[in-house]
Tab-separated table of C-alpha atoms and ligand atoms in Angstrom:
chain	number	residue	atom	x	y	z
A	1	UNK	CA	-5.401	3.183	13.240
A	2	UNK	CA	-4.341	-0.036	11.309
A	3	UNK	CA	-5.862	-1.200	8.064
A	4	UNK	CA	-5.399	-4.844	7.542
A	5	UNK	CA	-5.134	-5.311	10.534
A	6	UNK	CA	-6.415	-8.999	10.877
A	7	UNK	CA	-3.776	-10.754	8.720
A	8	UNK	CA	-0.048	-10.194	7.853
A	9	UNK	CA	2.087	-7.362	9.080
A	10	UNK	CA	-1.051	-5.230	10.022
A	11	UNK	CA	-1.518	-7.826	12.494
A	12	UNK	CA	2.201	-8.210	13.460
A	13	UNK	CA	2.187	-4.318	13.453
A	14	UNK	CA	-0.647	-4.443	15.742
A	15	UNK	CA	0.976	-6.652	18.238
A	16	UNK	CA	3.680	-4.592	18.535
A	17	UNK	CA	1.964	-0.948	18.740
A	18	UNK	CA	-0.242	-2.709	21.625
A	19	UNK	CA	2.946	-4.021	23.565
A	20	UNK	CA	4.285	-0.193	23.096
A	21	UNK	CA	0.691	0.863	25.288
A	22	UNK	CA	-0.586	2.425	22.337
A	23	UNK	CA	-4.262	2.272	21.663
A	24	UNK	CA	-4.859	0.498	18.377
A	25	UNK	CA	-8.153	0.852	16.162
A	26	UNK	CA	-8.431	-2.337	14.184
A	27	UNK	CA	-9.736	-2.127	10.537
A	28	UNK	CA	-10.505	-5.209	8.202
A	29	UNK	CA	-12.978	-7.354	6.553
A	30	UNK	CA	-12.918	-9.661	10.035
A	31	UNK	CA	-12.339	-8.961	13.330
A	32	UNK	CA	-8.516	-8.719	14.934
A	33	UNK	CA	-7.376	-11.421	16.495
A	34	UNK	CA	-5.051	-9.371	18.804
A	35	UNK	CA	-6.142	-9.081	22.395
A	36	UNK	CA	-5.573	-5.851	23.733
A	37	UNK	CA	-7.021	-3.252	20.812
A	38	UNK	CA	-8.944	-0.525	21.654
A	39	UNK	CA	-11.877	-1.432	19.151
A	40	UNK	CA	-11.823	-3.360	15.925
A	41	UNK	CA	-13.501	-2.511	13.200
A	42	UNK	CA	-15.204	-4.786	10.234
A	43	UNK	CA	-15.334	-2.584	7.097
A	44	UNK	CA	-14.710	-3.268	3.547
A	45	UNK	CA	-12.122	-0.866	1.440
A	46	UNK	CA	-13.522	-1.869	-2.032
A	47	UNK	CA	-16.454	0.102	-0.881
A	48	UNK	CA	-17.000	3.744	0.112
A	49	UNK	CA	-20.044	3.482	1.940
A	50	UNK	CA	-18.772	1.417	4.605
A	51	UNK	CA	-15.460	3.922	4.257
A	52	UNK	CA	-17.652	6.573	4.604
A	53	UNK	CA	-19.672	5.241	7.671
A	54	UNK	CA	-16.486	4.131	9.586
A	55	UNK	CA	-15.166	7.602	9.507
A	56	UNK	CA	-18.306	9.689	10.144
A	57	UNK	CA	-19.797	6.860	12.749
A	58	UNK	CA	-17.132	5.072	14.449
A	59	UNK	CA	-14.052	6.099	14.869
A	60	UNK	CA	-12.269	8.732	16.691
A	61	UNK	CA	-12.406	13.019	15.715
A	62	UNK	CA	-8.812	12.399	16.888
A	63	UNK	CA	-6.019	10.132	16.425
A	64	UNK	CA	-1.774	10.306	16.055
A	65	UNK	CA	-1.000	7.695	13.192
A	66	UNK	CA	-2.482	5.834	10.054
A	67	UNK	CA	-1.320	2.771	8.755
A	68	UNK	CA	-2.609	1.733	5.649
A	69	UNK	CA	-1.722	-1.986	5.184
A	70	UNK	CA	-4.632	-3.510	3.741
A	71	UNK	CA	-4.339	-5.068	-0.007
A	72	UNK	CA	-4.379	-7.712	-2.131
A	73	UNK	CA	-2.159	-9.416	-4.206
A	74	UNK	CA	-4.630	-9.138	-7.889
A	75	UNK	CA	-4.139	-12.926	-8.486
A	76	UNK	CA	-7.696	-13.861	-7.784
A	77	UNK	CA	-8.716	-10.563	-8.132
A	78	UNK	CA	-9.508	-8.342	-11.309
A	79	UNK	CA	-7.510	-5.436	-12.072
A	80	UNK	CA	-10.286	-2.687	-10.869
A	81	UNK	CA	-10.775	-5.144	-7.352
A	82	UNK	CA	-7.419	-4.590	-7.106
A	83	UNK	CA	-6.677	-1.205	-7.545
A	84	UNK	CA	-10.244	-0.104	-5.601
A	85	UNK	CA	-8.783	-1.600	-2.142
A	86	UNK	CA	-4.601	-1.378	-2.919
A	87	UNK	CA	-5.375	2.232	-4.100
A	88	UNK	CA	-8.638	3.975	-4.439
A	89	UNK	CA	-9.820	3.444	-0.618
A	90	UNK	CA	-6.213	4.681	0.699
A	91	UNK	CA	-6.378	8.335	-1.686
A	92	UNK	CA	-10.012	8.325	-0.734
A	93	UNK	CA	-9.588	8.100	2.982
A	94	UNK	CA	-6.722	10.442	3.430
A	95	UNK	CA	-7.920	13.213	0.616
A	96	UNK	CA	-11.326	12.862	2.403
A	97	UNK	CA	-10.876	12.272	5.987
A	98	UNK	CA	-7.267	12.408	7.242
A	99	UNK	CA	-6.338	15.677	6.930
A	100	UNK	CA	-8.970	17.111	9.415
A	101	UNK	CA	-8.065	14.179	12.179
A	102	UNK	CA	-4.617	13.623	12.289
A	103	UNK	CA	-3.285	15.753	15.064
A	104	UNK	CA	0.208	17.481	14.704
A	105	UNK	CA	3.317	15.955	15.267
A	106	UNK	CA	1.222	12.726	13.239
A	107	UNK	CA	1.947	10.128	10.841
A	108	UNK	CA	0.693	8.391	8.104
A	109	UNK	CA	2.016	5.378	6.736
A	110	UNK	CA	1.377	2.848	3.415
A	111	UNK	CA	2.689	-0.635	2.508
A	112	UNK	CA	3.254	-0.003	-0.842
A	113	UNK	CA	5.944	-3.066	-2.466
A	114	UNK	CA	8.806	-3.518	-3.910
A	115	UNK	CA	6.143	-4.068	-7.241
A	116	UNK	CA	5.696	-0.083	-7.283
A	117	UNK	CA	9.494	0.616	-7.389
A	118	UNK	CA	10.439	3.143	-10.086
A	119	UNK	CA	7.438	5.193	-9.462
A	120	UNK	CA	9.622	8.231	-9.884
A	121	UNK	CA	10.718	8.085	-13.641
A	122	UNK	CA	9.294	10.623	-15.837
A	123	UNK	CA	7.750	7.552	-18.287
A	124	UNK	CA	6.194	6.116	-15.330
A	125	UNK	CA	5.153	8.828	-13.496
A	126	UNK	CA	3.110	10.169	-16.613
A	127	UNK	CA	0.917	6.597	-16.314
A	128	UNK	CA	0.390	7.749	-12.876
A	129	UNK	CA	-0.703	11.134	-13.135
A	130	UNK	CA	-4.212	10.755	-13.897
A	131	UNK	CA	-4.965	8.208	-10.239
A	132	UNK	CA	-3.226	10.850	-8.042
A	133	UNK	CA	-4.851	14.114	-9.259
A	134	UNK	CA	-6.431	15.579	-6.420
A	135	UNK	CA	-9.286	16.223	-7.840
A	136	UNK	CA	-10.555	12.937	-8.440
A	137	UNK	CA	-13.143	11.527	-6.167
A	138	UNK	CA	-13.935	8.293	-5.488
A	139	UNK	CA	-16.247	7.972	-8.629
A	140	UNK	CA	-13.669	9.848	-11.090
A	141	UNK	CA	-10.870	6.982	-9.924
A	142	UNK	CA	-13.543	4.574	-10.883
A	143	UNK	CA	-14.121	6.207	-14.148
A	144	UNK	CA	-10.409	6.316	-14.483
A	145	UNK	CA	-9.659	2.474	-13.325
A	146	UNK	CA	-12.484	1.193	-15.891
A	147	UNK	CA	-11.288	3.533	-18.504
A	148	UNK	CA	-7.251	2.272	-18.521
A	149	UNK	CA	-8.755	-0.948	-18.398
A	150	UNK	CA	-10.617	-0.588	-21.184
A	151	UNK	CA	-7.759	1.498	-23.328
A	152	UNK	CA	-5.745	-1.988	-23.054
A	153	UNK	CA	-8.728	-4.542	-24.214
A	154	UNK	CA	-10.969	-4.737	-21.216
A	155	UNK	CA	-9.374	-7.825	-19.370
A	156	UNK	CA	-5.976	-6.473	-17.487
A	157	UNK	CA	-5.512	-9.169	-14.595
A	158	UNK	CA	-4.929	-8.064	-11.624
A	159	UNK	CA	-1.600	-8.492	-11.363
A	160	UNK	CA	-0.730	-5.242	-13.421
A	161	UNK	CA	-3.414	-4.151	-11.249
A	162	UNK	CA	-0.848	-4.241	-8.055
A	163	UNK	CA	1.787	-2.774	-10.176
A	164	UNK	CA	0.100	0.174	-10.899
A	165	UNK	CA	-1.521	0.572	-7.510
A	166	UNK	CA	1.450	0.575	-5.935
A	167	UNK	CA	3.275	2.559	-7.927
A	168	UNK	CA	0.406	5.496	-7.671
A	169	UNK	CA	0.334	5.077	-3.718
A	170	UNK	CA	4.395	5.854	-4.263
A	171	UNK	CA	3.852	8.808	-6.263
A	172	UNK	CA	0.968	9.760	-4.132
A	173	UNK	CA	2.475	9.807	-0.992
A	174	UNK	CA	4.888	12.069	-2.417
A	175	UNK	CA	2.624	14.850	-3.759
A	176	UNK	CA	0.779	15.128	-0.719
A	177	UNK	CA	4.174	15.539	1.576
A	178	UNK	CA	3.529	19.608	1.524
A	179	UNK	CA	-0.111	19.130	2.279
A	180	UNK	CA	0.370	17.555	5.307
A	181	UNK	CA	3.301	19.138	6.601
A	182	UNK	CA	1.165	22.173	6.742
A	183	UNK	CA	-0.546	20.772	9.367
A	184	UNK	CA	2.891	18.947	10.968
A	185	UNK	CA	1.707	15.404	10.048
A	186	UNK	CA	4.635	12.906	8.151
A	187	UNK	CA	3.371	10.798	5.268
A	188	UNK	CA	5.581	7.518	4.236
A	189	UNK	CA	5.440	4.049	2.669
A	190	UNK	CA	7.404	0.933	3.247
A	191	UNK	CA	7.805	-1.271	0.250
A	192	UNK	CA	8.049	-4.854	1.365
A	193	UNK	CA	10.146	-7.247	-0.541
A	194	UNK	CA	8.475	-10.930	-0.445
A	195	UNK	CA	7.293	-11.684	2.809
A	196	UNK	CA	5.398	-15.133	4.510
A	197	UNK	CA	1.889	-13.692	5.043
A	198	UNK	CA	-1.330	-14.338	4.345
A	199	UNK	CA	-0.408	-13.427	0.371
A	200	UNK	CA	2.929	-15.596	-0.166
A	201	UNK	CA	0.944	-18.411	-1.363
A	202	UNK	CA	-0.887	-16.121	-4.283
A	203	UNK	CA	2.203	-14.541	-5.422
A	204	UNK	CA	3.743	-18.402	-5.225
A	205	UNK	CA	0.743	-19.224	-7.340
A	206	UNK	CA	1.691	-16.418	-10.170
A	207	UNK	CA	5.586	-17.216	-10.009
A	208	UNK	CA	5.298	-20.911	-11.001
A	209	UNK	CA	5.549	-22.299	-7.338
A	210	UNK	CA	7.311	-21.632	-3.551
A	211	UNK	CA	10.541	-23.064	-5.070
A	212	UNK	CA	10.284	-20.519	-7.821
A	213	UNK	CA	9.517	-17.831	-5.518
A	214	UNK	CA	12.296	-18.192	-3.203
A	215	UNK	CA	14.290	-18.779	-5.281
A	216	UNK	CA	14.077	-15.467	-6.779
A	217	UNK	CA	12.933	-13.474	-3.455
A	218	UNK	CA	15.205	-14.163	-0.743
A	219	UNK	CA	18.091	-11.738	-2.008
A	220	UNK	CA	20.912	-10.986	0.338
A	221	UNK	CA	19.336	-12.125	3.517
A	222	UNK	CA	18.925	-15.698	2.461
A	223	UNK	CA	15.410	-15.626	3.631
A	224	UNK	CA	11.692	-13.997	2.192
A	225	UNK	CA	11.188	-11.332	5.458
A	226	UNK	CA	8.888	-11.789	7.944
A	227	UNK	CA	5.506	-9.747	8.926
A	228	UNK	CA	7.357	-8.643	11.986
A	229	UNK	CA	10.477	-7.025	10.183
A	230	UNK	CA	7.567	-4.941	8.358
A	231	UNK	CA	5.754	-4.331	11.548
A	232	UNK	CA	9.058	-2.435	13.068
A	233	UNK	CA	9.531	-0.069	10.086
A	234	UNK	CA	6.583	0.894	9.665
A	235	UNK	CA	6.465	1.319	14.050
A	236	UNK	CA	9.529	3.515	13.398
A	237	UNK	CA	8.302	5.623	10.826
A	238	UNK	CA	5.020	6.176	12.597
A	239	UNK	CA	6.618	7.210	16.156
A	240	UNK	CA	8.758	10.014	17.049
A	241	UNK	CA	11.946	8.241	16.379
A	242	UNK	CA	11.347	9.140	12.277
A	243	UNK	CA	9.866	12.775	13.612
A	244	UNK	CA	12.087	14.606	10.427
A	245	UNK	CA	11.025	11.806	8.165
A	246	UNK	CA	8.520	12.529	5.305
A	247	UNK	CA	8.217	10.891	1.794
A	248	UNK	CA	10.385	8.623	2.257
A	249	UNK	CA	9.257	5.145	0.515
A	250	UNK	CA	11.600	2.910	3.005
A	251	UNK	CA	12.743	-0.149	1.083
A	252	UNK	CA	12.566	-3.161	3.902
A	253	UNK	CA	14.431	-5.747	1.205
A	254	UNK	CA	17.550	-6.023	2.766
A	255	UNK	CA	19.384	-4.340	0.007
A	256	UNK	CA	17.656	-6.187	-2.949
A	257	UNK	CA	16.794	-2.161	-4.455
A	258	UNK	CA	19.894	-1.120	-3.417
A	259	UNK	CA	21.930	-3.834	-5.555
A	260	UNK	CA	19.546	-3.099	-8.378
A	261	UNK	CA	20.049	0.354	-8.725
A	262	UNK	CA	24.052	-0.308	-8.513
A	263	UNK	CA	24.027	-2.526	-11.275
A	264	UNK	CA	25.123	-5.508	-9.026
A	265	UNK	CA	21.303	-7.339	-9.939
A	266	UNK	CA	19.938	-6.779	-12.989
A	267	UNK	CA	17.347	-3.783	-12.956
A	268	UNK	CA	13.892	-6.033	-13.352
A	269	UNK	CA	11.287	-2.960	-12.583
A	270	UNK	CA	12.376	-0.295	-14.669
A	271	UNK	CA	9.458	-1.105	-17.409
A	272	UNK	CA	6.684	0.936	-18.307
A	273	UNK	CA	2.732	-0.431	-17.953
A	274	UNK	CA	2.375	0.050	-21.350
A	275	UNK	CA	5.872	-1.798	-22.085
A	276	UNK	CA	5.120	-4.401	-19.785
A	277	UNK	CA	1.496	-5.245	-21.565
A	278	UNK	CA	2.853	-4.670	-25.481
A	279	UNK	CA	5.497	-7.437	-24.475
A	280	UNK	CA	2.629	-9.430	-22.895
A	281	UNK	CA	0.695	-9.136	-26.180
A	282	UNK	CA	3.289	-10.336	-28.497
B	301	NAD	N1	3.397	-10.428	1.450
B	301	NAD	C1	4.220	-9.869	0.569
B	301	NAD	O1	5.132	-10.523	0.024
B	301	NAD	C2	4.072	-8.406	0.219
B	301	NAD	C3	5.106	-7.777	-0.494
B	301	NAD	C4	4.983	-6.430	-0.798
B	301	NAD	C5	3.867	-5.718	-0.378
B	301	NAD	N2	2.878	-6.353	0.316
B	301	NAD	C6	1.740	-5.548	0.770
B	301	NAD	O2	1.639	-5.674	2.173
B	301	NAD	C7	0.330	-5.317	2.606
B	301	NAD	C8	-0.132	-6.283	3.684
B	301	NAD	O3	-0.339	-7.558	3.105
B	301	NAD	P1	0.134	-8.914	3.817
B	301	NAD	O4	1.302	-9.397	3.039
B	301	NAD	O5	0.245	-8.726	5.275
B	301	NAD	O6	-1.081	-9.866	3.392
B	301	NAD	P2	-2.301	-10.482	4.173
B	301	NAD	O7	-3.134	-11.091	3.097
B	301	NAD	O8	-1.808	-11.355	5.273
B	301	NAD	O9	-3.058	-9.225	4.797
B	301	NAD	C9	-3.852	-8.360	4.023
B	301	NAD	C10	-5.040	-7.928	4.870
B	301	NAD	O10	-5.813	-6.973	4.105
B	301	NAD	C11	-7.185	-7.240	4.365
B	301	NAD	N3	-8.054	-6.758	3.286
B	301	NAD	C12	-8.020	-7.128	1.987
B	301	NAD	N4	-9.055	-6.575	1.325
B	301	NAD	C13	-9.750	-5.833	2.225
B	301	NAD	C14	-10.929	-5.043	2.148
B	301	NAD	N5	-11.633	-4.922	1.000
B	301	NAD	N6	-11.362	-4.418	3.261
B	301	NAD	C15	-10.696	-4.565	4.448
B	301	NAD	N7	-9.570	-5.311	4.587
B	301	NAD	C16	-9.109	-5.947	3.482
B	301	NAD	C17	-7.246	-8.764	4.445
B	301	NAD	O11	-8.445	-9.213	5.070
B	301	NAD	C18	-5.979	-9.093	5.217
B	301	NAD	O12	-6.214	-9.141	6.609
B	301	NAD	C19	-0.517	-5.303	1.343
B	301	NAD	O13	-0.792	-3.975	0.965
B	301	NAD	C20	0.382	-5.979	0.311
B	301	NAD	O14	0.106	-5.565	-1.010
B	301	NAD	C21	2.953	-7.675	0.608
């Protein structure tokens, strides 16, 4: 089951999981374009209801794998858009529905981003806390989303938006590695450096321009990646071949973390929300 699967690496993803043989449920707001899937699916993930009504009416009791790809990139969004599809729909639809179909020996798998790095500091985690609590429900996160929004003036763009809902799916995927091994199922994320899909040309938009972009995106490969180099990590993690691999967010930058975290780059995503939007402010 593929999430975003009409566009981007979803769709790249699909294309290869359907050349493996493997039957591929297709969810997005269109139809896939792949040939080959076993069905595809047109449901919105800002929404629960149509959530709610894919999962109890149309798909499968039964399946081996989720891939959560869907997202958007919060520049023409608003921050609670944003969050509702990058992060509320994915915590809704595994809390509420994964656990009881996933059979053992499973995966599940996010694109999270490189934008959700340091998810794991103490400062940062605390921000977190209150979107992964597994209490909240679908209407609590929405209390939640409108509530941080409104703690920092009532107009956060989007962008911090993607930060934040990235970072949560990071943390999240971590606290939730003992709940599903109890039932032999992996969980992971892949955090995508810049990459030419359907989203380069919004993140272009918010970096000043493509020149501007590449310019600081291509890192050690000399290139942005592609939706295919996405597509095989996130095959890998979901297939036997990463069977002893859980919570594992899989940096596919080609070393850009890496250099960061040795010093060799200077560390650029080590702020806090709260730093980042105090510094915006002044
Ligand atoms: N492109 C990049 O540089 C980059 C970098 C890091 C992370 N990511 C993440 O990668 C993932 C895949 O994005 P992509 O780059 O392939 O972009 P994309 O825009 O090509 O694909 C995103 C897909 O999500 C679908 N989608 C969006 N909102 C939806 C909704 N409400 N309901 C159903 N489907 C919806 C879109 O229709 C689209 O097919 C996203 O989660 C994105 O945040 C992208």
């Amino acid at each position: 089951m593929i999430t975003g699967a009409a566009s981007g690496m979803a769709r790249a993803l699909t294309e290869v999981l359907v050349d493996l043989g493997a039957e591929v449920y297709a969810i997005d707001r269109v139809d896939s374009p792949v040939p080959g899937v076993k069905a595809s699916f047109v449901a919105d993930l800002s929404d629960q209801n149509s959530i709610d009504e894919l999962f109890t009416t149309r798909l499968p009791q039964e399946f081996g794998a989720f891939f959560g790809v869907a997202g958007l990139a919060g520049v023409h969004n608003t921050f609670a858009e944003t969050m509702t599809v990058n992060y509320t729909a994915n915590k809704y639809l595994t809390d509420a529905y994964l656990a009881d179909r996933i059979t053992t020996g499973g995966s599940i798998a996010y694109v999270t981003s490189a934008g959700g790095l340091r998810w794991e500091y103490p400062e940062i985690r605390a921000e977190l806390a209150p979107f992964t609590d597994p209490a909240a429900d679908w209407a609590a996160l929405t209390e939640r989303i409108e509530a941080f929004n409104a703690e920092h003036g009532g107009e956060l763009p989007g962008f911090v938006g993607y930060l934040l809902s990235k970072r949560a799916l990071n943390l999240f995927v971590a606290e939730r590695v003992e709940t599903f091994a109890a039932s032999g199922v992996r969980i992971n994320a892949v955090l995508p450096s810049m990459t030419s899909t359907g989203m380069l040309g919004d993140f272009a938009e918010q970096r000043g321009g493509m020149d501007n972009l590449k310019a600081g995106s291509t890192g050690p490969a000399g290139r942005l990646a592609e939706p295919l180099d996405m597509a095989r990590a996130l095959a890998f993690l979901g297939s036997d071949l990463g069977g002893f691999l859980s919570g594992v967010h899989l940096d596919v930058d080609y070393g850009m973390n890496a250099l960061e975290l040795a010093g060799i780059t200077p560390m650029r995503t080590n702020r806090t929300l709260a730093e980042m939007l105090a510094q915006r402010a002044s």
